[in-house]
Amino acid sequence: MSQYWSKLVHRLEPYVPGEQPQDQAYIKLNTNESPYPPSPAIQRVLGTFAAENLRRYPDPQSGDLVTALAAYHGLGDDQVFVGNGSDEVLAHAFQALLQQDTPILFPDISYSFYPVYCALYRIDFERIALDEAFRIRVDDYRRGNGGVILPNPNAPTGIALTLRDIARLLEQNRSSAVIIDEAYVDFGAATAVPLIADHPNLLVTRSFSKSRNLAGLRLGYALGHADLIEGLQRVKNSFNSYPVDSLASSIGLASIDDEDYFQDCIRRIVASREKLVTDLRQLGFETFPSSANFVFVRHPDRNAEKLYFDLKSAGILVRYFGGARIDDCLRITVGSDDECAALISALASLLK
Ligand SMILES: *Cc1c(COP(=O)(O)O)cnc(C)c1O
């Protein structure tokens, strides 16, 4: 606390990310990082990148990266916006598109950064309850709003909406922006990108952190109608002209180029997820159907917070959120098969 803080800063309750312990080597299944390294092409970029390049500011438009992403998604360059992680892209989207006179809507159980951006940008919001099975009911969003944002698949549930559901959401919501946060879409959900052509109010956000094994790089992007992208650019150019550094651009390009490695990692993680779900069920856990690189689980007669602490003592980190409706749940990132096996054997002995 300081008397020099603004009123706004006094009121902020910042987002608390999952632990990144620096002291001890945990089996880290708490922040949805990939168990696999980035593509070997990226180590080659790091080996050949000329330090001389860092003398100059990067291209403020990240033109090469934008062009590569546009080609990858079959869109025009003016339909792509890149930023320093998708969290930053989302922050700009909140300010550029969701700061309206009417409250915005998002699910009651969802990415906990959304209410934090709302506080930062003074945006009113309403939380729309998931159903009993923790599914988003698109029809519940049929009401006046200043915008809608939801992750697909949702986090931390892992449950995906179908493309038809998203199309319906867009049909019934034409007068405000709809943001679909696709941080986890590559692990098994249908992307809303094909809907961009007919829906000038749709913004899709993506991340290099999860499915491209590059959480440390901080690279994310948004796709949408050129007018939406221009709105994001106006905010970005009023905030930081150079959010993506030269090295990050080169690494991002190398990642996009290595489609085989990308697909191979996804296949492995999806296979590990299916095995993990089977093993957790055998231990008596209830699991929600996951299309992401994590599973959301609860045990009918075990305290989730205690399980979290006991696992931590055993050297395994998972995520416990607490809070309304999910205080009996844990979110577990899909690790390598060895990491998942270690988790299952630790849980087996804790549950004995
Ligand atoms: C991880 C995550 C992000 C942020 O990704 P970064 O690109 O690492 O900033 C955005 N949305 C959701 C739902 C996430 O889980």
PDB file of C-alpha atoms and ligand atoms in Angstrom, residues 32 85-88 90 111 114 151 155 181 183-184 206-210 218-220, ligand 1:
ATOM      1  CA  ASN A  32      -0.206 -26.358 -19.010  1.00  0.00           C
ATOM      2  CA  GLY A  85       1.878 -13.596 -25.429  1.00  0.00           C
ATOM      3  CA  SER A  86      -1.837 -14.015 -25.944  1.00  0.00           C
ATOM      4  CA  ASP A  87      -2.418 -12.480 -22.513  1.00  0.00           C
ATOM      5  CA  GLU A  88      -1.190  -9.180 -23.915  1.00  0.00           C
ATOM      6  CA  LEU A  90      -6.306 -10.298 -24.851  1.00  0.00           C
ATOM      7  CA  TYR A 111      -9.955 -18.110 -17.434  1.00  0.00           C
ATOM      8  CA  TYR A 114     -10.830 -12.031 -17.668  1.00  0.00           C
ATOM      9  CA  PRO A 151     -12.135 -19.931 -24.207  1.00  0.00           C
ATOM     10  CA  ALA A 155     -10.288 -23.465 -19.105  1.00  0.00           C
ATOM     11  CA  ASP A 181      -9.787 -17.613 -26.831  1.00  0.00           C
ATOM     12  CA  ALA A 183      -5.208 -21.085 -26.346  1.00  0.00           C
ATOM     13  CA  TYR A 184      -5.907 -24.856 -26.303  1.00  0.00           C
ATOM     14  CA  ARG A 206      -4.097 -17.972 -30.186  1.00  0.00           C
ATOM     15  CA  SER A 207      -0.968 -18.710 -28.199  1.00  0.00           C
ATOM     16  CA  PHE A 208       2.465 -20.187 -28.953  1.00  0.00           C
ATOM     17  CA  SER A 209       2.773 -21.144 -25.272  1.00  0.00           C
ATOM     18  CA  LYS A 210       0.856 -24.392 -25.045  1.00  0.00           C
ATOM     19  CA  ARG A 218       5.830 -14.934 -24.999  1.00  0.00           C
ATOM     20  CA  LEU A 219       4.148 -14.949 -28.378  1.00  0.00           C
ATOM     21  CA  GLY A 220       0.442 -14.824 -29.126  1.00  0.00           C
TER      22      GLY A 220
HETATM   23  C1  LIG B   1      -2.434 -19.815 -21.121  1.00  0.00           C
HETATM   24  C2  LIG B   1      -3.661 -19.083 -21.527  1.00  0.00           C
HETATM   25  C3  LIG B   1      -3.578 -17.863 -22.184  1.00  0.00           C
HETATM   26  C4  LIG B   1      -2.299 -17.068 -22.283  1.00  0.00           C
HETATM   27  O1  LIG B   1      -1.364 -17.556 -23.072  1.00  0.00           O
HETATM   28  P1  LIG B   1       0.005 -16.771 -23.289  1.00  0.00           P
HETATM   29  O2  LIG B   1       0.148 -16.756 -24.776  1.00  0.00           O
HETATM   30  O3  LIG B   1       1.048 -17.593 -22.610  1.00  0.00           O
HETATM   31  O4  LIG B   1      -0.090 -15.392 -22.725  1.00  0.00           O
HETATM   32  C5  LIG B   1      -4.746 -17.284 -22.653  1.00  0.00           C
HETATM   33  N1  LIG B   1      -5.942 -17.864 -22.441  1.00  0.00           N
HETATM   34  C6  LIG B   1      -6.067 -19.017 -21.785  1.00  0.00           C
HETATM   35  C7  LIG B   1      -7.415 -19.606 -21.580  1.00  0.00           C
HETATM   36  C8  LIG B   1      -4.927 -19.654 -21.293  1.00  0.00           C
HETATM   37  O5  LIG B   1      -5.035 -20.767 -20.571  1.00  0.00           O
END
